[in-house]
Structure formats: C-alpha cells, structure tokens
mmCIF file of C-alpha atoms in Angstrom:
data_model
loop_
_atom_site.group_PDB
_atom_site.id
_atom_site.type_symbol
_atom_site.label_atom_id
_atom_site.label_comp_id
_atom_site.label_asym_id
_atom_site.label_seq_id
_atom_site.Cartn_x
_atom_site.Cartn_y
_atom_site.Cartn_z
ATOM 1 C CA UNK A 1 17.147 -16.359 -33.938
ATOM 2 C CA UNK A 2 17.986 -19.957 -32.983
ATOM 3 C CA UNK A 3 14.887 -22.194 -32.530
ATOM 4 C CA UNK A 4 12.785 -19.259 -30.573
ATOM 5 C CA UNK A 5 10.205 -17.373 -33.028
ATOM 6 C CA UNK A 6 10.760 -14.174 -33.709
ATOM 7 C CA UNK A 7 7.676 -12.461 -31.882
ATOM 8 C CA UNK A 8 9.162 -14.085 -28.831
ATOM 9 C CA UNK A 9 11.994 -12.647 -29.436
ATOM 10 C CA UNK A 10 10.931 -8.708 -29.891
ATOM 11 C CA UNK A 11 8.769 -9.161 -26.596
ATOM 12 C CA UNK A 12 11.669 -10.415 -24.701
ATOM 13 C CA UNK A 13 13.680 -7.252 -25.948
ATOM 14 C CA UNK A 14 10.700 -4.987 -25.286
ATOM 15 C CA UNK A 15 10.602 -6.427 -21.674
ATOM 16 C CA UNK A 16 14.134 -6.943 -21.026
ATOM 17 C CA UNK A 17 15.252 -3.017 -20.121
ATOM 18 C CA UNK A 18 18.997 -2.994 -21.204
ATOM 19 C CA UNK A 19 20.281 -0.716 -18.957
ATOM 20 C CA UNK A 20 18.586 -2.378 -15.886
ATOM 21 C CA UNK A 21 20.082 -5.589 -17.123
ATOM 22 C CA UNK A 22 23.725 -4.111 -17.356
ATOM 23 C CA UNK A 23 23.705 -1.768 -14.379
ATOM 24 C CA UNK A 24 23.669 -5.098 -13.009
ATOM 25 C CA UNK A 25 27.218 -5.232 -13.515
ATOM 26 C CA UNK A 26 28.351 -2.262 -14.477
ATOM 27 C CA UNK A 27 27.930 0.732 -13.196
ATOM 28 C CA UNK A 28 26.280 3.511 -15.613
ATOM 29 C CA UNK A 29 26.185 7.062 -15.632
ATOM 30 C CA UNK A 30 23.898 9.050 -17.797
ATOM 31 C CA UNK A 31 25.428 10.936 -20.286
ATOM 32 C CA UNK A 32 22.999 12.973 -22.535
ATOM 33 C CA UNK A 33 20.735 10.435 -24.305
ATOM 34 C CA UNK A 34 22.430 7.632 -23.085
ATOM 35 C CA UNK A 35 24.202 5.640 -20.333
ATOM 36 C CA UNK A 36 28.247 4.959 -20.104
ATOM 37 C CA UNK A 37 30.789 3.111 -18.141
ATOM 38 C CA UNK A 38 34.057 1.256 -17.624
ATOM 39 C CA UNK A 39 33.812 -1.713 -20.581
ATOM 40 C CA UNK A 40 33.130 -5.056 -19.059
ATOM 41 C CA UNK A 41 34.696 -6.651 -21.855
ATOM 42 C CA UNK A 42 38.599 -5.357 -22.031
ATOM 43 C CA UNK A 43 40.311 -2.960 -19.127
ATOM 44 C CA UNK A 44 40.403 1.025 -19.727
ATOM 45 C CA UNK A 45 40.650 3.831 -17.612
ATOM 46 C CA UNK A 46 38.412 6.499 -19.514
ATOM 47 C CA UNK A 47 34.547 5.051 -20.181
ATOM 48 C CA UNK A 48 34.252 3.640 -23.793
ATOM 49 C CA UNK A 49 31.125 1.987 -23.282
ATOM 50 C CA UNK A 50 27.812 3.230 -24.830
ATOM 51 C CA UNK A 51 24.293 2.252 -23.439
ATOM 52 C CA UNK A 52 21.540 3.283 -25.446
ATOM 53 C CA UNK A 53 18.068 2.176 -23.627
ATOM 54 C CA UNK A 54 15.728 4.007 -26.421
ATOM 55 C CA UNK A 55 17.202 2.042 -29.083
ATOM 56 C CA UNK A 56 18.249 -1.045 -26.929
ATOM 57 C CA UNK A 57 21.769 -1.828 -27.768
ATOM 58 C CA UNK A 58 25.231 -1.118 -26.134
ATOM 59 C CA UNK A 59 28.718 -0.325 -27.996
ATOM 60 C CA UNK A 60 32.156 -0.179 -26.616
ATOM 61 C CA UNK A 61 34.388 2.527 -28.838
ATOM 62 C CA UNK A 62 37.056 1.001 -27.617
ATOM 63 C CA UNK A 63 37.156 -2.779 -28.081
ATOM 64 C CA UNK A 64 34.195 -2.451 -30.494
ATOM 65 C CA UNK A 65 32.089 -5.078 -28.735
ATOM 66 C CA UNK A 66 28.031 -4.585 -28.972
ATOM 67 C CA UNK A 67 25.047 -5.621 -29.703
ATOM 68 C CA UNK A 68 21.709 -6.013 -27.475
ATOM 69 C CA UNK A 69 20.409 -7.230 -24.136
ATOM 70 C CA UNK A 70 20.794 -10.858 -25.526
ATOM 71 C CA UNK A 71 23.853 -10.649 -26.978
ATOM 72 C CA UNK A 72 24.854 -8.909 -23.659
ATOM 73 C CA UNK A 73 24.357 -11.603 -21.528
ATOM 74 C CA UNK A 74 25.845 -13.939 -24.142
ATOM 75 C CA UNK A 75 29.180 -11.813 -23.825
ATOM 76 C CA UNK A 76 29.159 -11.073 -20.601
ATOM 77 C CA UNK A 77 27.671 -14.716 -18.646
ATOM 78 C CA UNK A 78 29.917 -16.780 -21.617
ATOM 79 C CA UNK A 79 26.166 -18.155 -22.712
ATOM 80 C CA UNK A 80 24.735 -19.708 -25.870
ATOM 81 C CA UNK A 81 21.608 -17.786 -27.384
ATOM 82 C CA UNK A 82 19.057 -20.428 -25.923
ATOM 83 C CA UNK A 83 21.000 -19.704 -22.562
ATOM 84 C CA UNK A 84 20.715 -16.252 -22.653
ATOM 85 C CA UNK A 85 17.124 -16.141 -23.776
ATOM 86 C CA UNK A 86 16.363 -18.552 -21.228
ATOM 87 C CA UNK A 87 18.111 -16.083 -18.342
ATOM 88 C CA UNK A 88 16.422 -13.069 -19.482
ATOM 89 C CA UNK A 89 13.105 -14.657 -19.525
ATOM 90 C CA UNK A 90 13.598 -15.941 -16.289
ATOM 91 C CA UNK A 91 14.424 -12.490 -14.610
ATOM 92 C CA UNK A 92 11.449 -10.947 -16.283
ATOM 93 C CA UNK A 93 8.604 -13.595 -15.758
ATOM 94 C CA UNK A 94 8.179 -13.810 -19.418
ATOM 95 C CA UNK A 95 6.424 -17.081 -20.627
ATOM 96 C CA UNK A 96 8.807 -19.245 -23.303
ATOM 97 C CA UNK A 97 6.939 -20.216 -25.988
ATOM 98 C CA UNK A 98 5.849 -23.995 -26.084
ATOM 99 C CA UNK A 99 7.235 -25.166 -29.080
ATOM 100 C CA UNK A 100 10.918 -25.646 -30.488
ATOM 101 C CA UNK A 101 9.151 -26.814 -34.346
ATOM 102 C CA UNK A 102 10.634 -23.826 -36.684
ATOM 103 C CA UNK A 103 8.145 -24.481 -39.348
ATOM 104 C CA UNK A 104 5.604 -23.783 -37.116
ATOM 105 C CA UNK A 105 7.294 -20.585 -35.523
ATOM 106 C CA UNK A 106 8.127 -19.183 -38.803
ATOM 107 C CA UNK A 107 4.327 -19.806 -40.060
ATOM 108 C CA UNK A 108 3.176 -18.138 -36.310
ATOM 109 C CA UNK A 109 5.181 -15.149 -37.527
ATOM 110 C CA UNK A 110 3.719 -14.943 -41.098
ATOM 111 C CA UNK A 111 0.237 -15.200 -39.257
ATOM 112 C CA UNK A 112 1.491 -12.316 -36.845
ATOM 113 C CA UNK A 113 2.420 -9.997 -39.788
ATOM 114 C CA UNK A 114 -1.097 -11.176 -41.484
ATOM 115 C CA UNK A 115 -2.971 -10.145 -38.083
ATOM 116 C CA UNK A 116 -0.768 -6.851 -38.227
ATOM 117 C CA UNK A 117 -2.299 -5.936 -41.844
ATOM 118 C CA UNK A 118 -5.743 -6.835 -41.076
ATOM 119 C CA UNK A 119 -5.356 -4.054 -37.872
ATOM 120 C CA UNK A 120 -3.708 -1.466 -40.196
ATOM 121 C CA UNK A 121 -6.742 -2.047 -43.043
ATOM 122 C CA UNK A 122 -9.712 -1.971 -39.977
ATOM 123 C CA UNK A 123 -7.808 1.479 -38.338
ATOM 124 C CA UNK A 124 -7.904 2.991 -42.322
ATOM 125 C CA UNK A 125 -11.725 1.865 -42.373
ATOM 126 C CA UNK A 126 -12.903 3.266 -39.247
ATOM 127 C CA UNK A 127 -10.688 6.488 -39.793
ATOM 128 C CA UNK A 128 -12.436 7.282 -43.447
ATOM 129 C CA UNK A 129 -16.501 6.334 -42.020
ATOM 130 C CA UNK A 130 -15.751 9.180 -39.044
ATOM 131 C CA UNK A 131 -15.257 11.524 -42.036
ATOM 132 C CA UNK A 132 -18.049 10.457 -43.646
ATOM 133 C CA UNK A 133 -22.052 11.565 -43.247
ATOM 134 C CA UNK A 134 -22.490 8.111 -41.191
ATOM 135 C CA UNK A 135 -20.006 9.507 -38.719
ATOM 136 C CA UNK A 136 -21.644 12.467 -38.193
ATOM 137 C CA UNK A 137 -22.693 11.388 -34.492
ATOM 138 C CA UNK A 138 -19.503 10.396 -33.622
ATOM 139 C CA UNK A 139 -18.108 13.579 -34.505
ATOM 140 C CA UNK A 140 -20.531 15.250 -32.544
ATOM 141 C CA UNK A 141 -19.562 13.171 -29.725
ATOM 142 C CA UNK A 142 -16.290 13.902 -30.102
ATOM 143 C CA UNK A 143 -16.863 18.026 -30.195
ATOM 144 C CA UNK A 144 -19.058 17.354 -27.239
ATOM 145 C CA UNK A 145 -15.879 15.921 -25.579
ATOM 146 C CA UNK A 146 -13.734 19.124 -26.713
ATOM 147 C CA UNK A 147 -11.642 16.684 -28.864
ATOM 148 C CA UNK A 148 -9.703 19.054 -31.341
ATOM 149 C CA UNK A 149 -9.455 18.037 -34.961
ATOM 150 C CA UNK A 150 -5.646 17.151 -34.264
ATOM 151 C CA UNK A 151 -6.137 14.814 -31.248
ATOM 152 C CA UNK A 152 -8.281 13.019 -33.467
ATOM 153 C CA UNK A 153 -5.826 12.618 -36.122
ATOM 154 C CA UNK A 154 -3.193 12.276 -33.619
ATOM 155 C CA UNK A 155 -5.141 9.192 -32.044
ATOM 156 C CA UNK A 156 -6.241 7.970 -35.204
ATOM 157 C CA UNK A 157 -9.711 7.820 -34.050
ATOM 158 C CA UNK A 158 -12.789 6.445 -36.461
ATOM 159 C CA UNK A 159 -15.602 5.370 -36.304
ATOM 160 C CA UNK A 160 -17.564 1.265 -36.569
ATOM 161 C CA UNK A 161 -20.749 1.802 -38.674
ATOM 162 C CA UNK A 162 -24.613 -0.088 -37.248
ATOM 163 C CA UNK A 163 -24.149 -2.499 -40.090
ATOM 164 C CA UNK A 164 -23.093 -6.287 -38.902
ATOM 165 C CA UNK A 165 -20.663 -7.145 -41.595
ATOM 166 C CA UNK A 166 -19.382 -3.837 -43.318
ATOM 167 C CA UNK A 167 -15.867 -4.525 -41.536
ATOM 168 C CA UNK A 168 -15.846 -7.717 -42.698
ATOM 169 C CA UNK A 169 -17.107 -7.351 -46.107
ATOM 170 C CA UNK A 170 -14.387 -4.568 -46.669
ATOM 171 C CA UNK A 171 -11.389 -7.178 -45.274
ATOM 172 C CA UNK A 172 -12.467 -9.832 -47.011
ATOM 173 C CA UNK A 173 -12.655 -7.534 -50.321
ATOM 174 C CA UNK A 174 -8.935 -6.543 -48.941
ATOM 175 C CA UNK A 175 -8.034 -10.237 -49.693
ATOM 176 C CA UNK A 176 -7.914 -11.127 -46.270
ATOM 177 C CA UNK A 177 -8.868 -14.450 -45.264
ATOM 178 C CA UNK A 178 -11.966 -15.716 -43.042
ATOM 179 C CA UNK A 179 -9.993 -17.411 -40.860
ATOM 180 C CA UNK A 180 -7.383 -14.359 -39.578
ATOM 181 C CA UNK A 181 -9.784 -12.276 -39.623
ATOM 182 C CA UNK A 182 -11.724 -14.230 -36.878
ATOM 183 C CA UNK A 183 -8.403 -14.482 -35.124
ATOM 184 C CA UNK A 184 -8.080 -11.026 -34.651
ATOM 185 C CA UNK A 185 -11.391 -10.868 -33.303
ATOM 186 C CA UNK A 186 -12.479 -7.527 -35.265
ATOM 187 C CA UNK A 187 -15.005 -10.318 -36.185
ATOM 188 C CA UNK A 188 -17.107 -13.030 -34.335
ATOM 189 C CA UNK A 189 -18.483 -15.853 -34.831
ATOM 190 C CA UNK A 190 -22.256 -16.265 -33.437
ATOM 191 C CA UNK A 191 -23.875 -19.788 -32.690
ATOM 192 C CA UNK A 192 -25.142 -19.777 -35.401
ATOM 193 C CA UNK A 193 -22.457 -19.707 -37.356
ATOM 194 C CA UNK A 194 -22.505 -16.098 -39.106
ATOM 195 C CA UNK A 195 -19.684 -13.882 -38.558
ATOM 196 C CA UNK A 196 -20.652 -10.493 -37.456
ATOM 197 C CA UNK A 197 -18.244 -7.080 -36.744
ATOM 198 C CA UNK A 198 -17.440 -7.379 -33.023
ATOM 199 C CA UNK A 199 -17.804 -3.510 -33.287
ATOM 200 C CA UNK A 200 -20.977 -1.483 -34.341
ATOM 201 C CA UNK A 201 -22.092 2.335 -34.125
ATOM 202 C CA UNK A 202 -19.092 3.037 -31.901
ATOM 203 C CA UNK A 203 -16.006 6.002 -31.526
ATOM 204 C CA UNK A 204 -13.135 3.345 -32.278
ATOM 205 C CA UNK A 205 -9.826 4.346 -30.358
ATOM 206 C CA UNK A 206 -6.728 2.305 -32.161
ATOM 207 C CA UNK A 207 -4.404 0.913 -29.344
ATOM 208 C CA UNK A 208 -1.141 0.681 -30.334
ATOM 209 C CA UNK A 209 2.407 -0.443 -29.276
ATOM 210 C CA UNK A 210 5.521 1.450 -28.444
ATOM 211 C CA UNK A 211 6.415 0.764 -32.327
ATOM 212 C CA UNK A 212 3.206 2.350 -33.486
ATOM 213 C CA UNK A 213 1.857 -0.641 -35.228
ATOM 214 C CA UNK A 214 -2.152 -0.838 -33.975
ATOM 215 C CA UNK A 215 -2.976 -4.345 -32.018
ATOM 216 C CA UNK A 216 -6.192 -3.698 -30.925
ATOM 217 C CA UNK A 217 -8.814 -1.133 -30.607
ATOM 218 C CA UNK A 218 -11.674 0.009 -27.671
ATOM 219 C CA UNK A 219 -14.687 0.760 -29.354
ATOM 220 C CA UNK A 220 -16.598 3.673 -27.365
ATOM 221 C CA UNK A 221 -20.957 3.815 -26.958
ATOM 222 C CA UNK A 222 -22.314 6.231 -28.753
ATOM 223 C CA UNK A 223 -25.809 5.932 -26.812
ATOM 224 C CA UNK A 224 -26.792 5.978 -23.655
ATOM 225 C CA UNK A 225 -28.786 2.649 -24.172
ATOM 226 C CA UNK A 226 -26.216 1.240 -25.854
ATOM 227 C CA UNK A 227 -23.866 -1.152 -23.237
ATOM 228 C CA UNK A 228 -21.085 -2.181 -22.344
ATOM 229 C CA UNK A 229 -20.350 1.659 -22.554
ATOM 230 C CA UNK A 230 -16.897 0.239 -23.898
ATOM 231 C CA UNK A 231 -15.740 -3.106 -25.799
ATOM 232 C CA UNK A 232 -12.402 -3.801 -26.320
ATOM 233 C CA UNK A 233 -10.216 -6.154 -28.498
ATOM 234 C CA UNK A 234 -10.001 -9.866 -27.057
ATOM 235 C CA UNK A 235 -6.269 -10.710 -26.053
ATOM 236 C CA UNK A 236 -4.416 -12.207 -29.104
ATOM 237 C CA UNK A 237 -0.922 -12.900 -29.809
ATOM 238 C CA UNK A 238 -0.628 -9.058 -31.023
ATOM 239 C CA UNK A 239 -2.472 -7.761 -27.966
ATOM 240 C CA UNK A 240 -2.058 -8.441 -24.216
ATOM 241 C CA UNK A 241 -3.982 -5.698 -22.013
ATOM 242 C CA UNK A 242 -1.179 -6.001 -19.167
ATOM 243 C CA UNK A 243 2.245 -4.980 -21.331
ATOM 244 C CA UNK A 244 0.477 -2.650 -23.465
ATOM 245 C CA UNK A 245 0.131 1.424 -22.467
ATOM 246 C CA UNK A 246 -2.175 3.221 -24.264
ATOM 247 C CA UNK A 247 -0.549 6.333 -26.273
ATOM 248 C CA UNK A 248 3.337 5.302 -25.580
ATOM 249 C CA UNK A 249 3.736 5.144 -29.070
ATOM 250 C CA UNK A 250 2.849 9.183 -28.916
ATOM 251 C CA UNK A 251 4.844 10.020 -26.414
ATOM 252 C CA UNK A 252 7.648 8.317 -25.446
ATOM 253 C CA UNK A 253 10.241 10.962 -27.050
ATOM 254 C CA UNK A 254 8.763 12.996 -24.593
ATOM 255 C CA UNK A 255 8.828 10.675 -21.938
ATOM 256 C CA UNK A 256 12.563 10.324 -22.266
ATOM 257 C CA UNK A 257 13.140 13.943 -22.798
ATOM 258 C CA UNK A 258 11.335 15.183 -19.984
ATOM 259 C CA UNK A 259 12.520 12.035 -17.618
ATOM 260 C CA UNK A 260 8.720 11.234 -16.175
ATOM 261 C CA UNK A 261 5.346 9.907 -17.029
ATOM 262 C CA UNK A 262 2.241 11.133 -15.721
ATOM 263 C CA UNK A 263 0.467 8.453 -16.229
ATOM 264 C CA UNK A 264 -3.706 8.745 -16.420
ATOM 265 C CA UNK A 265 -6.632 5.562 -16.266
ATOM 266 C CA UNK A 266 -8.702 6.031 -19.874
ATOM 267 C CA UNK A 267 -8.767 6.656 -23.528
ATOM 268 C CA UNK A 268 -10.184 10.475 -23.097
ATOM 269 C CA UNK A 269 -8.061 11.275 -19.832
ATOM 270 C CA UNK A 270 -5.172 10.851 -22.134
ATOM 271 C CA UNK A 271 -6.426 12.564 -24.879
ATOM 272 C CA UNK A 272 -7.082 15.824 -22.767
ATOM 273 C CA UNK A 273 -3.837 15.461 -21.336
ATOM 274 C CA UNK A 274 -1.987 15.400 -24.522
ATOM 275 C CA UNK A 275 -4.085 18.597 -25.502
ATOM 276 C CA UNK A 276 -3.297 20.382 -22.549
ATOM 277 C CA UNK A 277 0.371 20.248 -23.366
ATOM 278 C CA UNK A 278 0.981 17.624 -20.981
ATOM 279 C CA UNK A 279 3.581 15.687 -23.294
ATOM 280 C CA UNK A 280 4.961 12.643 -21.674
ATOM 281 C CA UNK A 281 1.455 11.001 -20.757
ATOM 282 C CA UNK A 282 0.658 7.471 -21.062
ATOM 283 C CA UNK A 283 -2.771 5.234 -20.146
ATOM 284 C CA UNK A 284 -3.494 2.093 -18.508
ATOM 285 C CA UNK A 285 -6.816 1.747 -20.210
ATOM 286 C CA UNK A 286 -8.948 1.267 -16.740
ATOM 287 C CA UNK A 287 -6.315 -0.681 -14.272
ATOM 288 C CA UNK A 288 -3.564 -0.498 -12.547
ATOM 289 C CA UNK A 289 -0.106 -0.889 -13.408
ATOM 290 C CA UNK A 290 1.219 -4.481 -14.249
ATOM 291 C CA UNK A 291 4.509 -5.627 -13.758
ATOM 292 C CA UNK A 292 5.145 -5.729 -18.109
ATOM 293 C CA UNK A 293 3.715 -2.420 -18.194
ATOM 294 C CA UNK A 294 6.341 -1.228 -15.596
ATOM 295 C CA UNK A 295 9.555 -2.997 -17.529
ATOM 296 C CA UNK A 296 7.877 -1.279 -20.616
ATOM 297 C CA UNK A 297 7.913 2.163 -19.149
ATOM 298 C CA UNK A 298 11.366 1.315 -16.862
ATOM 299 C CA UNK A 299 13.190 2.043 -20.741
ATOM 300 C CA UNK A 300 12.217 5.399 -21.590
ATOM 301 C CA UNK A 301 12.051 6.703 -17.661
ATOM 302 C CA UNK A 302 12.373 6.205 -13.559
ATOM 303 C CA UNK A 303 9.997 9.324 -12.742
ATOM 304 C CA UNK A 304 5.948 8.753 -12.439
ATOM 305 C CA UNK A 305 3.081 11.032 -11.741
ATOM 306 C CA UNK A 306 -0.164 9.185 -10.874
ATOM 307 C CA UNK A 307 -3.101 10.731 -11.920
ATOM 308 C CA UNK A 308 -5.791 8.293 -11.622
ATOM 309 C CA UNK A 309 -9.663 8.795 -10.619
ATOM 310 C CA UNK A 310 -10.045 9.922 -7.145
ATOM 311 C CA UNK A 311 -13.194 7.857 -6.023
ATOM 312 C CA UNK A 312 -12.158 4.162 -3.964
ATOM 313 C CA UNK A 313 -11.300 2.250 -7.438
ATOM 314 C CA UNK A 314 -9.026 4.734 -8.688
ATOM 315 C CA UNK A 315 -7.300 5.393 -5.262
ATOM 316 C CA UNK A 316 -6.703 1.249 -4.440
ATOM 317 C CA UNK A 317 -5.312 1.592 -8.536
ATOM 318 C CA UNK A 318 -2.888 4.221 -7.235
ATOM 319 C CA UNK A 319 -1.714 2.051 -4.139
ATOM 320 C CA UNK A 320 -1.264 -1.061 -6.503
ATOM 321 C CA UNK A 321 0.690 1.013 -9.133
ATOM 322 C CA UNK A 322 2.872 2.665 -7.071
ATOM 323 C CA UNK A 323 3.869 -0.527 -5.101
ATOM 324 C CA UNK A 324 4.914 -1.586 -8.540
ATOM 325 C CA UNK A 325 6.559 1.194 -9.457
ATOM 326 C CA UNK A 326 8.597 1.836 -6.309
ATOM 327 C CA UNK A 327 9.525 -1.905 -6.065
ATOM 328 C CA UNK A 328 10.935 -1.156 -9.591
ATOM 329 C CA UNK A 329 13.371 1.801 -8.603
ATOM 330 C CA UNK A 330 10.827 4.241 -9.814
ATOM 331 C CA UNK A 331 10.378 7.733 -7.784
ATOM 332 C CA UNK A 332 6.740 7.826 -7.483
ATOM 333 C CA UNK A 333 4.473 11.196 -7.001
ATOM 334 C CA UNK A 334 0.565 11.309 -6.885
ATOM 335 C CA UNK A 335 -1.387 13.495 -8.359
ATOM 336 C CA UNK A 336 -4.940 14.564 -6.113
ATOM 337 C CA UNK A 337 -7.990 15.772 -8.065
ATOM 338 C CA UNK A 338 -11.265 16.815 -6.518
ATOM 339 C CA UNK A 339 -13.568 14.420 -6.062
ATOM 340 C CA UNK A 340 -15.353 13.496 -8.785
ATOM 341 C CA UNK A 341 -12.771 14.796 -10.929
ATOM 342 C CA UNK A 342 -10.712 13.345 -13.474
ATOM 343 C CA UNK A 343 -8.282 14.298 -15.823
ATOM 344 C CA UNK A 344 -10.582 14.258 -18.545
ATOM 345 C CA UNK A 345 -13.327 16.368 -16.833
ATOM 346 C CA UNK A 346 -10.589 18.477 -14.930
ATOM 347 C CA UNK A 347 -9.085 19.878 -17.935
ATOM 348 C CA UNK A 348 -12.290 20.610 -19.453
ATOM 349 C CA UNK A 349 -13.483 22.524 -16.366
ATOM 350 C CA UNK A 350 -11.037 23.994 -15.558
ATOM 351 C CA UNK A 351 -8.453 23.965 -18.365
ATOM 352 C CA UNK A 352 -4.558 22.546 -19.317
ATOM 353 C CA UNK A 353 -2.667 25.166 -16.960
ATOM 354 C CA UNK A 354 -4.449 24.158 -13.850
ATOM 355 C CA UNK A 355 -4.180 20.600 -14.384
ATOM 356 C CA UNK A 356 -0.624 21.288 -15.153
ATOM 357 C CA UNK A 357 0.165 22.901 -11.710
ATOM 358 C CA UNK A 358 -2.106 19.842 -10.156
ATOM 359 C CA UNK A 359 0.771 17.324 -11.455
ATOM 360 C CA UNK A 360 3.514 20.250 -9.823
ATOM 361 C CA UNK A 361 2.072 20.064 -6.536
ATOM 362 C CA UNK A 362 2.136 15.922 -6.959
ATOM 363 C CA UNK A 363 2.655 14.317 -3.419
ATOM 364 C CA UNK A 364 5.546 11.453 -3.180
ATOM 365 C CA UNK A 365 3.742 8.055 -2.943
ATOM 366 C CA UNK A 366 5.030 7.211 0.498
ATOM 367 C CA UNK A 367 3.215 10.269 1.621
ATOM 368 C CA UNK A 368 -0.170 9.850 -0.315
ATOM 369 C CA UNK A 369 0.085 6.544 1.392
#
C-alpha cells in the first residue's frame, strides 16, 4: 500500500463513499444493488460500468477496468497512489498519518491486530460472567429493561465483575502483554502504579464497527449509587467516538435494503428498536451526528429518520444532525415523541407497532425546523 499503513488505508476507504466520489464524474443510476453508467475509461453507448457502494469497488464489463475508490481516482485523475490517497483525504478531512517509516507502520498494524484480539478475548469474558451466578444482577437488569434473550446475544452483551483485576488477570493468562493491554484501556494504570479493570460490576455493551470486529465497549451502572451511570472506552487507534455508529454492524443489510436509517441517541434505544422490528436502526451513543459518521452512513443509504430524545439536548442534537445530513444530500425526516419519551421507554409503554407508525408520520427536517 505504498508508504501509508494499512489502518490508514481501510479508514480512508471506509470514509471515502465510492459512489459519491464517482458520481462526481459520472453520472449513476441505481440498478438493483448497485449503481451503473457510461464507462469513463473507453466510449460505449449501452452502460458497462458497475458501482458497487456495499462492497466498495467499481467494474467496467466492457473494458474490464476496476478496482476501488483509490484506484479510481488513480485511473480516472492519471495519479500515483500517494496522489490519490492524498486527494481523497483531502475531500474527506481525514488526518494523514505522520510518519512515512514502514517499519514503524507495519509494527502500528501488528499492534492494531494485537489491540483487536485483546477486544475479541474481553467481549468472550464479559459474555460468559453474564451467564454466570455473578451476573445474576445484570440479568435482572436486563429483564427489568424487557431485553429478550436474543437482543442480548444479538448485542453481545456481558457483564464486568466487582473484582479490580479479573479482566486483567484473564488477558494476561490469554498471553497478552501488559503493555497492549493498557493501550486498549480495558485496563488503567492508578498513581500508584497498579493496574486495575477500567470496568467493574457493570452491563458491558461491545461497540463495534461496520466490519463487526468490537473496538470498544460502554460499560452500564448497575446501582443507583454507582456513577458515572455510564463509562466508555477511551479513544484509541481502534476506536474514535465520532466515525463509529453503534449497531451498523447489525444492520446495515437492512439499511441498504430498506434505503433509510432511523437513527436513535443510546445503547437501549437501539436495542428496543431492533426488537420492535425496526431493522435498519443505528446509534450515536449520546451526540449528534459527526461529519465521519455521515460519510459512514452516506454508503449504505441517503434516507434518515431522527429519533432522538425530545427534551432541549436531544432537540439542538436533531438540528445539528440534520444540518449534517442535509448538507450531505441526505433527505432528512424527524421523528416527535412525547415528552419525556424516548425510544427506549416508548416502545416499552407503548409497544413496537406504535413506535413504528411514530417513524411513518416522521416530519421532513426543514419543517421540524
């Protein structure tokens, strides 16, 4: 991948939506699961040429030319790699990485694929103490929360036990080393120099990304004494809060299929909307939209339904978002609960079918406005 490290690289195709890059200069019709047009790269009459945004490549059947959005703008702006890296970054207010040493990209990588096995190990632990008698009042919680057996397999939920190093006592019996696992920040180190589980006696929610692979989790309060009601994972290089939405992973088939997103605030409002049938929602886990979030969801769909707390927080998120989302071609409806409603408590009062028709009757942004 030239001198660029190969996490760069997957972000920058992540970010970079293909067919908004190449509608740029061709013009695209959709045609079943995919986009096609008149072939950039030879003259025909009859479109050829394949756009694929779920899988990020395009193919001409008739000159054979393809490849993704990189190799794209190689083609089509007569650019080197570097160059076309360079351009898409540009357009997308991605960061470049710092560093042109290899060695040190390639060991970044290895470290990235470490960080990724330490997350898959902690999700496995968490999963198997829910099921066990030192879960018990987490499962309680969750049946408290009408969270179906399913959902919580679905979600992959667990639970952290009280103790201050049972995380890191079963990583470091993994073989993991001390030093990653600080660097993922499933573990912290106190002034005093012990290293302590950053999460104890909590519901642990596994965030993932688009690819399923977990990055980070939100660890829940099981006790009303017990605060922050939520922690979450520190930003790493696996996990940025602002390109990641919560659940995408889950839905995104349906996202495409159905050609919108409602898209909901928190963990739980997500979880009830997936149980009420409502299969193409995503989270923001607590803000509004950012501008990677909207790229990120700009691939799979152009349709959004808002459905965000109705109290002054959740209304000024709904402004923000859909500012984003408009300035990004989206068509934008808002979805208006009663107040002190949300879509977690709305479905459990007053069940899936009437939140359903809520997200029907939707308003169009400028109008909610």
């Amino acid at each position: 991948m030239g001198r660029f490290p190969q996490s760069f690289i997957d972000d920058l195709k992540t970010q970079a939506d293909i067919v908004q890059v190449i509608q740029d200069t061709v013009p695209l019709k959709k045609a079943g699961s995919s986009y096609k047009g008149l072939c950039p790269f030879h003259t025909e009459k009859t479109p050829s040429f394949h756009v694929n945004r779920d899988k990020g490549f395009f193919h001409c059947f008739g000159c054979s030319a393809g490849g993704d959005v990189v190799k794209f703008i190689e083609l089509y702006e007569k650019l080197s790699f570097p160059e076309a890296v360079r351009l898409l970054a540009q357009r997308f207010s991605i960061e470049m990485p710092l560093s042109d040493d290899l060695e040190r990209d390639a060991a970044a990588d290895a470290a990235r694929e470490s960080l990724l096995k330490i997350h898959e190990l902690a999700s496995a632990y968490f999963q198997d103490q829910l099921t066990g008698s030192g879960g018990a009042v987490a499962r309680a919680h969750l049946e408290g929360r009408d969270i179906t057996p399913d959902t919580i397999d679905k979600l992959g939920l667990g639970f952290a036990p009280p103790q201050r190093e049972s995380l890191k006592r079963h990583l470091i019996d993994a073989g993991q080393p001390l030093d990653l696992i600080l660097e993922s920040g499933l573990v912290v180190e106190r002034g005093s120099g012990q290293n302590i589980d950053r999460f104890r006696n909590r519901l642990m929610i596994p965030i993932c990304r688009d690819t399923g692979s977990v990055i980070a989790f939100g660890g829940r309060a099981l006790t009303a004494d017990q605060q922050p009601k939520y922690i979450n994972s520190p930003e790493t290089v696996l996990y940025t809060k602002g390109r990641t939405l919560y659940g995408l992973h889950l839905t995104k088939q349906a996202v495409r299929r159905l050609g919108y997103a409602v898209i909901v605030e928190g963990y739980f409002d997500f979880a009830q909307a997936l149980q009420a049938a409502v299969q193409p929602v995503v989270a923001t886990c607590g803000t509004a939209m950012t501008e990677r979030q909207v790229h990120l969801l700009r691939r799979f769909t152009s349709k959004a339904i808002l459905s965000f707390d109705p109290d002054t927080a959740g209304q000024g998120a709904s402004v923000r978002s859909g500012e984003l989302l408009v300035a990004a071609d989206f068509q934008v409806n808002v979805a208006l609960l009663a107040h002190g409603e949300d879509p977690d408590t709305y479905v459990r009062r007053h069940g899936g079918t009437r939140y359903i028709k809520q997200l029907k009757t939707s308003q169009p942004y400028l109008e909610y406005v």
